[in-house]
Coordinates of C-alpha atoms and ligand atoms in Angstrom, one line a residue:
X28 CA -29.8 8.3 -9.2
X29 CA -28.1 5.1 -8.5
X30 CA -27.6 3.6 -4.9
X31 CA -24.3 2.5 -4.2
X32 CA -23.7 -0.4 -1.5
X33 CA -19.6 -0.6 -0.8
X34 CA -18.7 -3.3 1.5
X35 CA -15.6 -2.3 4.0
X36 CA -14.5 1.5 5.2
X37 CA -10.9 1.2 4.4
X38 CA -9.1 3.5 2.3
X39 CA -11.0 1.7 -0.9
X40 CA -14.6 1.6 0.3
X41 CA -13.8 5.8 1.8
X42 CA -12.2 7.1 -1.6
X43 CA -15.2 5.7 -2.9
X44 CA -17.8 6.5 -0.6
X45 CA -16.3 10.5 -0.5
X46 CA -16.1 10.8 -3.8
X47 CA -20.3 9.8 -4.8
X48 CA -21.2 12.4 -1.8
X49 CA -19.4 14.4 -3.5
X50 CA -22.1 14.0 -6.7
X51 CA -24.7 13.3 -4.1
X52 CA -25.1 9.8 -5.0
X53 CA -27.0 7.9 -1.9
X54 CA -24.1 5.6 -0.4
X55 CA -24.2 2.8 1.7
X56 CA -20.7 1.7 3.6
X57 CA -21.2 -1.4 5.4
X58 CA -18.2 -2.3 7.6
X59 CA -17.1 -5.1 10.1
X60 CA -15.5 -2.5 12.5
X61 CA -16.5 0.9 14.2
X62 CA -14.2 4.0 13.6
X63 CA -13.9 4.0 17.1
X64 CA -13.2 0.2 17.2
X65 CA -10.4 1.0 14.2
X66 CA -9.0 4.1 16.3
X67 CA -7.8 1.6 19.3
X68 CA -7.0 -1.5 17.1
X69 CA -3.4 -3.1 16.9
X70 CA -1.7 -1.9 14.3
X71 CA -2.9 -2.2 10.6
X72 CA -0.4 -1.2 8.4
X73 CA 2.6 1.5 7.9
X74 CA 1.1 3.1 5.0
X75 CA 2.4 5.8 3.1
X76 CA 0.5 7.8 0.3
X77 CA 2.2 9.2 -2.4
X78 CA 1.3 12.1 -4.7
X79 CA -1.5 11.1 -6.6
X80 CA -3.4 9.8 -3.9
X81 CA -2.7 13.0 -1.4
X82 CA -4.1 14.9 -4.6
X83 CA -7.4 13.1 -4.2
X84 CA -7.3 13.5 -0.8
X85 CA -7.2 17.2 -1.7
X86 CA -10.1 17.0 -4.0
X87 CA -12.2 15.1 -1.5
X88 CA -11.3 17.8 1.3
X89 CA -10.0 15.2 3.5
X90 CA -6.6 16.4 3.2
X91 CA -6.2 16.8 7.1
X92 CA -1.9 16.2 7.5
X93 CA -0.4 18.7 5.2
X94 CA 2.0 17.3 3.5
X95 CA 4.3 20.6 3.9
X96 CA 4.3 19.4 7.7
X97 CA 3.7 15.3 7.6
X98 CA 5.1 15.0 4.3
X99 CA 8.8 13.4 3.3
X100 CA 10.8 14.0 0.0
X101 CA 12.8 11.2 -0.6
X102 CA 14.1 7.7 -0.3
X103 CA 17.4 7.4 0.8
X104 CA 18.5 3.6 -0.3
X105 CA 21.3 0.7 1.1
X106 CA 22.1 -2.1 -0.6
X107 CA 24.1 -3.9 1.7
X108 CA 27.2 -6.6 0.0
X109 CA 30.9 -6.2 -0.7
X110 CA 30.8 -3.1 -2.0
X111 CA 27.8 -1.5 -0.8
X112 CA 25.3 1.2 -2.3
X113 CA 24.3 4.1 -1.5
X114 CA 22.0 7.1 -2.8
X115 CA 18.8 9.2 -2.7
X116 CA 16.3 9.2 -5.3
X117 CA 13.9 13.0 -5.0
X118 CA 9.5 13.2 -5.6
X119 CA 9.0 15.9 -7.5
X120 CA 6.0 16.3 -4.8
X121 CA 5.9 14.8 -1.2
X122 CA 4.6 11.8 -0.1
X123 CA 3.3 11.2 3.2
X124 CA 2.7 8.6 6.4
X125 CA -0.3 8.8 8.5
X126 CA -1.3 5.9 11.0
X127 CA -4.7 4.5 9.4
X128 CA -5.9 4.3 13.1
X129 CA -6.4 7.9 12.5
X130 CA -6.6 8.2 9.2
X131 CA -9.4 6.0 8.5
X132 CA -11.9 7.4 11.4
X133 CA -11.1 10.7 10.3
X134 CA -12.5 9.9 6.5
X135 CA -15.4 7.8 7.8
X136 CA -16.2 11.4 9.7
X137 CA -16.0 13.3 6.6
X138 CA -17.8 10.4 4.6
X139 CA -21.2 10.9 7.2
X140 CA -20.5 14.9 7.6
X141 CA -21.2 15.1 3.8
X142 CA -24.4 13.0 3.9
X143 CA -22.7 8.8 3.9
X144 CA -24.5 6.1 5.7
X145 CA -21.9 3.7 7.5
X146 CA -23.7 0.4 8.9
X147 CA -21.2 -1.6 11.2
X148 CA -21.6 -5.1 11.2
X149 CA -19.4 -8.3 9.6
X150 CA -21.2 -9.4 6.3
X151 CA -21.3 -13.0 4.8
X152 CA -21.4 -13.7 1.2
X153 CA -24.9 -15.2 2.0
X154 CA -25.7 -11.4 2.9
X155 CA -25.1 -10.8 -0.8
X156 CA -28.3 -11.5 -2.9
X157 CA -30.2 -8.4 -0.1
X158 CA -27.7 -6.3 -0.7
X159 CA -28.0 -6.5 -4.6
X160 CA -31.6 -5.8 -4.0
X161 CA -31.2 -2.7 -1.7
X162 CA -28.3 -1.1 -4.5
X163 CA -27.8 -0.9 -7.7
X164 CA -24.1 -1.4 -7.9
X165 CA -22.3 -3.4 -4.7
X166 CA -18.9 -2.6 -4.5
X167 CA -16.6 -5.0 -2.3
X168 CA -13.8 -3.0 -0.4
X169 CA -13.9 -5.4 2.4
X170 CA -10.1 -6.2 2.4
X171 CA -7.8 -9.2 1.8
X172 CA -9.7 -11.7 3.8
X173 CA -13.4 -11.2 2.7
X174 CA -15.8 -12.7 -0.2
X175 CA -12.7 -14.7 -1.9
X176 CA -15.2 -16.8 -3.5
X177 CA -16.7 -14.1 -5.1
X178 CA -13.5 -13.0 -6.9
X179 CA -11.3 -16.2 -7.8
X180 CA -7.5 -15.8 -8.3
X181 CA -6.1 -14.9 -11.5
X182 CA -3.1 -17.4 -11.8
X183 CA -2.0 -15.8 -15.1
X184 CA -1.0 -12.4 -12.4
X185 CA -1.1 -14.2 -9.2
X186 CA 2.4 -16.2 -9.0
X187 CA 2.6 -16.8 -5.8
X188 CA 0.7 -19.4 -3.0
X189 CA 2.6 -18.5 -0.1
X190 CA 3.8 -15.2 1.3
X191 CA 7.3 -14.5 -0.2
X192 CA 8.4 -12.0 2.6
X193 CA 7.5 -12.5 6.6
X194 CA 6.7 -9.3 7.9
X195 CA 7.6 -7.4 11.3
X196 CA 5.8 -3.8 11.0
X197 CA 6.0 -1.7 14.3
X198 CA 6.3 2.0 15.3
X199 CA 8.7 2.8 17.4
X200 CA 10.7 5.7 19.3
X201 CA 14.5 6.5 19.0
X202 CA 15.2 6.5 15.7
X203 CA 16.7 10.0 14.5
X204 CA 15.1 10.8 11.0
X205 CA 17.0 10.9 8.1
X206 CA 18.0 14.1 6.9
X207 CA 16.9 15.2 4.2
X208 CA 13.1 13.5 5.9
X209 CA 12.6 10.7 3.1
X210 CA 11.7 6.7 3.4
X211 CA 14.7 4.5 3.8
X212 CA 14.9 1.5 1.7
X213 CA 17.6 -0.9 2.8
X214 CA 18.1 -4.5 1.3
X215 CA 20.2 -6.6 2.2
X216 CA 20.9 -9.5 0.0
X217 CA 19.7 -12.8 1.0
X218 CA 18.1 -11.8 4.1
X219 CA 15.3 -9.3 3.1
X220 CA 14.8 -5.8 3.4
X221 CA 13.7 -3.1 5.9
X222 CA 11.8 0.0 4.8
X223 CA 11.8 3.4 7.4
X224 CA 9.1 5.7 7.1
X225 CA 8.8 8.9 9.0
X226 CA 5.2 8.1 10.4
X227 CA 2.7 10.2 12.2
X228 CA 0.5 8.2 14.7
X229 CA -1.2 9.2 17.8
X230 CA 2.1 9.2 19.4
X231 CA 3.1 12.0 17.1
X232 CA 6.1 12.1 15.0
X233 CA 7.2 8.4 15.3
X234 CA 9.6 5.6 12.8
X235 CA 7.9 3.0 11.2
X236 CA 10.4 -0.2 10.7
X237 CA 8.6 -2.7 8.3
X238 CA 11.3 -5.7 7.9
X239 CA 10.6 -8.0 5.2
X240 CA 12.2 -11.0 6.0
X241 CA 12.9 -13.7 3.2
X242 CA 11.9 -17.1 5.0
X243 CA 14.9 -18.6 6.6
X244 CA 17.5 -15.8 6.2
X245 CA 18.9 -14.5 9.1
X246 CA 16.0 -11.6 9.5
X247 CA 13.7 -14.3 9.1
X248 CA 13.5 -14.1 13.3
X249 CA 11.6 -11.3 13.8
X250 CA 8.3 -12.5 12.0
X251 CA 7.5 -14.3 14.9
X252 CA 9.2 -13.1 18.4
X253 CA 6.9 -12.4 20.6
X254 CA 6.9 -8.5 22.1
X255 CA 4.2 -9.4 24.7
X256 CA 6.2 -12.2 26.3
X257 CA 9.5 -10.7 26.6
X258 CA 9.3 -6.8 25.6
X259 CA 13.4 -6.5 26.2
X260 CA 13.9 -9.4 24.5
X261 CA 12.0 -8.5 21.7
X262 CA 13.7 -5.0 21.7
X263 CA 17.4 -6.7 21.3
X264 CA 16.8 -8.7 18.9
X265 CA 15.0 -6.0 16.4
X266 CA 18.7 -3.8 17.2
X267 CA 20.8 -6.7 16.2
X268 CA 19.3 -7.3 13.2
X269 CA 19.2 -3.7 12.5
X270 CA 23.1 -3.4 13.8
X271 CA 24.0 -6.6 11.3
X272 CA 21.7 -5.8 8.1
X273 CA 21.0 -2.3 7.9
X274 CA 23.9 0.5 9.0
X275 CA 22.5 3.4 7.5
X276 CA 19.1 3.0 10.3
X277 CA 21.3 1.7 12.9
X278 CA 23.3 4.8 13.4
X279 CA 20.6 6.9 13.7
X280 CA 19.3 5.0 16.3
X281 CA 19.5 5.5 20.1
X282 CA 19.9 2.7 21.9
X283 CA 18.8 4.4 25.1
X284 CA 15.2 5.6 24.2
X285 CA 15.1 3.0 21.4
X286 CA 11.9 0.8 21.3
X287 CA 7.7 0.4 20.4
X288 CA 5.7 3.1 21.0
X289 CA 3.4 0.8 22.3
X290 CA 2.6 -3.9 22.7
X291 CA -0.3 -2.8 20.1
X292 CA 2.0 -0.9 17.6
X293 CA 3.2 -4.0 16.2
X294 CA 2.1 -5.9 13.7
X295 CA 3.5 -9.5 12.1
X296 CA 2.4 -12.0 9.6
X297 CA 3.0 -12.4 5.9
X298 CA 0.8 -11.3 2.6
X299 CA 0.2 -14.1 -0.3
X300 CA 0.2 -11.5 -3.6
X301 CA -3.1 -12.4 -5.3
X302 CA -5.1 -10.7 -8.2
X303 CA -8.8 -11.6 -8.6
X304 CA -11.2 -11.6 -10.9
X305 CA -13.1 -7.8 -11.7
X306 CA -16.5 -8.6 -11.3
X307 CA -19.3 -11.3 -10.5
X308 CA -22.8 -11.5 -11.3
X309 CA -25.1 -11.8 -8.4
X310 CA -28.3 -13.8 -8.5
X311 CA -30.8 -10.8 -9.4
X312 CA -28.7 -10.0 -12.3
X313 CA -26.8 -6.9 -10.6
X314 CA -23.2 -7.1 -10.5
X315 CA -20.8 -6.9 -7.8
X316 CA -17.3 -5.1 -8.3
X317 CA -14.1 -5.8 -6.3
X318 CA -11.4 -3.0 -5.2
X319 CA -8.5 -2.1 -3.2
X320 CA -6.9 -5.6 -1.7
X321 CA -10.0 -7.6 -2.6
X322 CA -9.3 -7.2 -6.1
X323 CA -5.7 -6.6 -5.7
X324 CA -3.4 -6.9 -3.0
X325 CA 0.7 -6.8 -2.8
X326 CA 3.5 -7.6 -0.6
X327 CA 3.9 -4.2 1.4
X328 CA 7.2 -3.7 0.2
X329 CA 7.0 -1.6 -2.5
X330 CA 3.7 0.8 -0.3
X331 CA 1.1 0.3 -3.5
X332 CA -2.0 -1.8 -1.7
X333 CA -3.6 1.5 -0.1
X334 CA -2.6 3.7 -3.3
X335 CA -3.8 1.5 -5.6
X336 CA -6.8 1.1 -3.6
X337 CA -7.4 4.5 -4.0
X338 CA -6.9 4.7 -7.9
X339 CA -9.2 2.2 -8.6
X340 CA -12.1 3.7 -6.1
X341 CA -11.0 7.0 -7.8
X342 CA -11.8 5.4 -11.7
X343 CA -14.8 3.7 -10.0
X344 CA -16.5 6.6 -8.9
X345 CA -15.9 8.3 -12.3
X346 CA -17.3 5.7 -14.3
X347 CA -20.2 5.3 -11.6
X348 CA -21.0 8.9 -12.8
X349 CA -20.2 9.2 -16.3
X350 CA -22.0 5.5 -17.6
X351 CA -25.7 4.9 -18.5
X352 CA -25.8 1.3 -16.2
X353 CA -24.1 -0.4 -13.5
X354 CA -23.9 -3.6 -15.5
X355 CA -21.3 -5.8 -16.8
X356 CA -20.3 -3.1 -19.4
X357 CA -19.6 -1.2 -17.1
X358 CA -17.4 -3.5 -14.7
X359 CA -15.5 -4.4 -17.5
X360 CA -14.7 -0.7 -18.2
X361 CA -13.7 0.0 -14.6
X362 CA -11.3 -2.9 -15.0
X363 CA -9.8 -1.7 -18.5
X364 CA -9.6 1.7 -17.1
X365 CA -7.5 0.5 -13.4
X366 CA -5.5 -2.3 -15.4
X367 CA -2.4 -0.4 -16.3
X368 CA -2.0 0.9 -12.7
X369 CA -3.2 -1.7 -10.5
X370 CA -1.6 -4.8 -12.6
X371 CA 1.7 -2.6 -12.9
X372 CA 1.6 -2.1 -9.1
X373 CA 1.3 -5.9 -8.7
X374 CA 3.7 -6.9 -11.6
X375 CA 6.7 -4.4 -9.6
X376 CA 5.9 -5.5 -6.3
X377 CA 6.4 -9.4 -7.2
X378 CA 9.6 -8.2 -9.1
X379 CA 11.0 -7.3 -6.3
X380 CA 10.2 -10.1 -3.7
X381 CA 11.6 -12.3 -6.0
X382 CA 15.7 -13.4 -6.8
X383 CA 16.8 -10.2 -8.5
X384 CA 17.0 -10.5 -11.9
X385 CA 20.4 -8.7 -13.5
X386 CA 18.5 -5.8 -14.8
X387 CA 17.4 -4.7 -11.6
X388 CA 20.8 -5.0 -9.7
X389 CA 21.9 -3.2 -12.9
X390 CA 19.3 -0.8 -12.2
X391 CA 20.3 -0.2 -8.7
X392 CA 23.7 0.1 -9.2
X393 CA 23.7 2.7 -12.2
X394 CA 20.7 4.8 -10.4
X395 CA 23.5 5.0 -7.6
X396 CA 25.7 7.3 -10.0
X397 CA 22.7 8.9 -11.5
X398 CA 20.2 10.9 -9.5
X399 CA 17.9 11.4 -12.8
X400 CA 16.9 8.2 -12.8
X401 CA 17.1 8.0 -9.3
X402 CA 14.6 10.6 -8.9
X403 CA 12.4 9.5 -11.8
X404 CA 12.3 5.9 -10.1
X405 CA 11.5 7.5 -6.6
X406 CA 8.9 9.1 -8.5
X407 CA 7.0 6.5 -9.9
X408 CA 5.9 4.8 -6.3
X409 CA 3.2 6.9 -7.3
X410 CA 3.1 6.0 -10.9
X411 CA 3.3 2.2 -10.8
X412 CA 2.7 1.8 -14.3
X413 CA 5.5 3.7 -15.2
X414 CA 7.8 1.6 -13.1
X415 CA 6.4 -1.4 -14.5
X416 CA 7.1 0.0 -18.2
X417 CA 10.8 0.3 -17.2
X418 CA 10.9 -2.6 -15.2
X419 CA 9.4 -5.3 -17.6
X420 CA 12.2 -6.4 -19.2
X421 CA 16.1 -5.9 -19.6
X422 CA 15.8 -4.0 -22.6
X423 CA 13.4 -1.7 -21.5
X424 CA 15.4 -0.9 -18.5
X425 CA 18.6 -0.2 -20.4
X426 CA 16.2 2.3 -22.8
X427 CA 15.5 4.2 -19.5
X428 CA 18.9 4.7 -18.5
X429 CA 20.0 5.2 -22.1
X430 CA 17.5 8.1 -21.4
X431 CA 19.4 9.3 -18.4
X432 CA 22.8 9.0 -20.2
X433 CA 23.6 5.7 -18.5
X434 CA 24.1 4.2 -21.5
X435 CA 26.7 1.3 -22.4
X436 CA 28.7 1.6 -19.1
X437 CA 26.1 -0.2 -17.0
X438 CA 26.8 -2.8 -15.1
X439 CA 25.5 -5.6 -16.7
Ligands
FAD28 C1 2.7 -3.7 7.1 C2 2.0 -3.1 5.9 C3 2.5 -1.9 5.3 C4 1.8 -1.3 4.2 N1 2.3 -0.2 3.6 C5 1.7 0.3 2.6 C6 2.2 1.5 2.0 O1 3.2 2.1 2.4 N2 1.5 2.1 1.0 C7 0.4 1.5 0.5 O2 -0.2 2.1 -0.4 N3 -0.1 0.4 1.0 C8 0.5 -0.2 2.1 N4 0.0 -1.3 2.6 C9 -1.2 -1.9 2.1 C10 -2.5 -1.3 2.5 O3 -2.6 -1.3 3.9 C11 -3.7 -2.0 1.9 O4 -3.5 -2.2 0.6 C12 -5.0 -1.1 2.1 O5 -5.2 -0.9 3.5 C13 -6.1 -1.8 1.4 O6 -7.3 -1.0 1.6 P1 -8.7 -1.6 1.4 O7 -9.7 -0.5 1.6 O8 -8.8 -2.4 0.1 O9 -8.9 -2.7 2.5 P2 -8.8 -2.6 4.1 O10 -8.1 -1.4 4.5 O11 -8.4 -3.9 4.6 O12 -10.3 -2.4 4.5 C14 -11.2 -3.4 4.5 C15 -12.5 -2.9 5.1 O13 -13.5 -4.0 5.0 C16 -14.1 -4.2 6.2 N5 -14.5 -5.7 6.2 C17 -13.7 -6.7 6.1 N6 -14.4 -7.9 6.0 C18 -15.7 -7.5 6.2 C19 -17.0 -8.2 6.2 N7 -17.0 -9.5 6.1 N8 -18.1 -7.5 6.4 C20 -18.1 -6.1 6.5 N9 -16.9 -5.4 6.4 C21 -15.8 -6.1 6.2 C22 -13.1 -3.9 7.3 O14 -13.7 -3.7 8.5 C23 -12.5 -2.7 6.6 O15 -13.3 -1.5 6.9 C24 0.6 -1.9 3.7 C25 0.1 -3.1 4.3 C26 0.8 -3.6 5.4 C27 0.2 -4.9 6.1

């Protein structure tokens, strides 16, 4: 049997790690931070995980939030301007928002329960060249920041050098959900966008408000304020900009219990879209594999990184069972095999942090009158290569709403 060394226990390196215990391959997760280190960090992200993912959750048994109880059904959507937008777009299954600072240390549980060895400590790429001699395969999971060398960018999919959106993720209290319980995806043009989830953290039942700022507009404020230094400062400012740019969450806030659940729920900063390379040789011959944001990772605003994370340590572990080597074959099938999803997630997400072409205000604005493709759009957070295939150009998204009876009459 093959002995797998993953580098980083987030939900990449886990997916991964669960999934050879599973077959009883002997797994090695190496990680820069303790569980218990994770479970008291600042905040990491507001992820939410939509159906494909929750089903391998299910097949790894580390479905722990039932979805008929943490789950949400919807996104209810603004699009702020003269005449603004609204409407609802169904899942045909649930997705589902679970703080990582419990979610994570609850799968590194599972991962050791069923037989996983997690070594904490920060690893340099100079730690590389043991590690190929210990596994047979060394998987890099280690995140955004880690072993960029390894993997260089791919400018061909990486158009970006500087983070498109300035990002203001917190959890607060006050915020009524909406009803039915679903994400809320508000734009409004020029200044950015603000995406409500209905999150469960260790505070319970609380409202994740990630505002993606475009640099300069007049959100653009909020990537920086500081909490710590003036907490009611902080507090009015993230109201007005709610009150002036996004309605549909401002009235269901109240302004009397309104606020973070807590200085560490807060998280600000900005994400340069990058794709790198599959694969690299390491100096014994043995190869080392990227996956999850070390391979790929995406502005937050479409909630793919941790998903497709999760597809690719899914189509990893597969191959990792199924193949006759862990060699460059093999790499390059792992990478032919994730493409469709992981590029597509990537391709969508920089779509939509860019200008909006016609065809996607067309989009919005005949999905508006026409919950199928409403619904089959909602759908396809978890299906990112779908999205992408209506998406890519004009013509393809006037075939998809041809498809949904939205033929000539749309708007553009
Ligand atoms: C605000 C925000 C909102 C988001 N919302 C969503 C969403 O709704 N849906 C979605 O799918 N995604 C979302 N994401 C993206 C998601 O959080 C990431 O894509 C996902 O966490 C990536 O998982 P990963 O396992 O690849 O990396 P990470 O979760 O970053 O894990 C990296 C691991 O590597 C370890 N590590 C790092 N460096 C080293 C080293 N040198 N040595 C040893 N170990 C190391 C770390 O300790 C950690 O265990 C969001 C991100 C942000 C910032």
């Amino acid at each position: 049997m093959p002995h797998i060394g993953i580098i980083g226990a987030g939900t990449a390196g886990l997916h991964l790690g669960l999934l050879l215990r599973r077959q009883d391959i002997p797994v090695t997760l190496y990680s820069a931070r303790s569980p218990r280190d994770l479970a008291s960090s600042r905040l990491l992200a507001t992820v939410a995980h939509h159906a494909p993912t929750l089903r391998r959750e299910r097949d790894l048994g580390v479905h722990f939030w039932p979805v008929e109880e943490y789950g949400y059904t919807c996104h209810h959507h603004y699009v702020g301007g003269d005449r603004p937008l609204r409407f609802r777009g169904d899942f045909t299954a649930p997705s589902s928002a679970i703080d990582d600072r419990l979610y994570l240390p609850a799968l590194a549980e599972a991962y050791e329960n069923n037989g996983g060895e997690l070594r904490v400590g920060h690893l340099e790429a100079r730690d590389l060249a043991a590690l190929a001699d210990r596994h047979d395969l060394v998987v890099v999971a280690a995140g955004r920041s880690a072993f960029t060398e390894l993997f260089p960018r791919r400018d061909a999919h990486s158009p970006f050098r500087a983070p498109q959106r300035r990002l203001c993720a917190g959890l607060y209290h006050g915020v009524h959900p909406a009803e039915p319980k679903g994400v809320t995806l508000s734009i409004s043009p020029g200044n950015g966008e603000l995406v409500e989830i209905p999150l469960f953290s260790r505070d319970g039942h609380v409202t994740a408000l990630l505002f993606e700022s475009i640099p300069g507009g007049e959100q653009d404020v909020l990537g920086d304020i500081s909490y710590d230094e003036d907490p009611a400062l902080f507090t009015r400012t993230v109201l007005g900009r709610l009150a002036a740019h996004h309605p549909d969450v401002f009235q269901r806030v109240d302004p009397g219990r309104f606020g973070l659940t807590g200085p560490l729920d807060l998280l600000q900063g900005g994400i340069v879209p990058t794709v790198r390379t599959d694969h690299a040789r390491l100096p014994n011959g043995r190869y080392a594999l990227a996956i999850g944001d070390a391979h790929t990772v995406v502005d937050p605003i479409t909630g793919q990184g941790a998903n497709s994370a999760s597809h690719s340590a899914w189509v990893t572990g597969e191959e990792i069972c199924e193949d006759l080597a862990l060699d460059e074959l093999f790499c390059r099938r792992v990478a032919r095999r994730r493409a469709d999803v992981v590029l597509g997630a990537a391709r969508w997400t920089n779509l939509m942090i860019q200008p909006p072409p016609d065809h996607l205000l067309g989009l919005l604005a005949a999905m508006s009158q026409n919950p199928g493709a409403a619904g089959e759009f909602t759908d396809n957070f978890g299906h990112p290569d779908r999205q992408w295939r209506i998406l890519a150009t004009p013509e393809r998204t006037r075939a998809f709403l041809a498809r949904h009876g939205a033929g000539p009459g749309s708007p553009w």
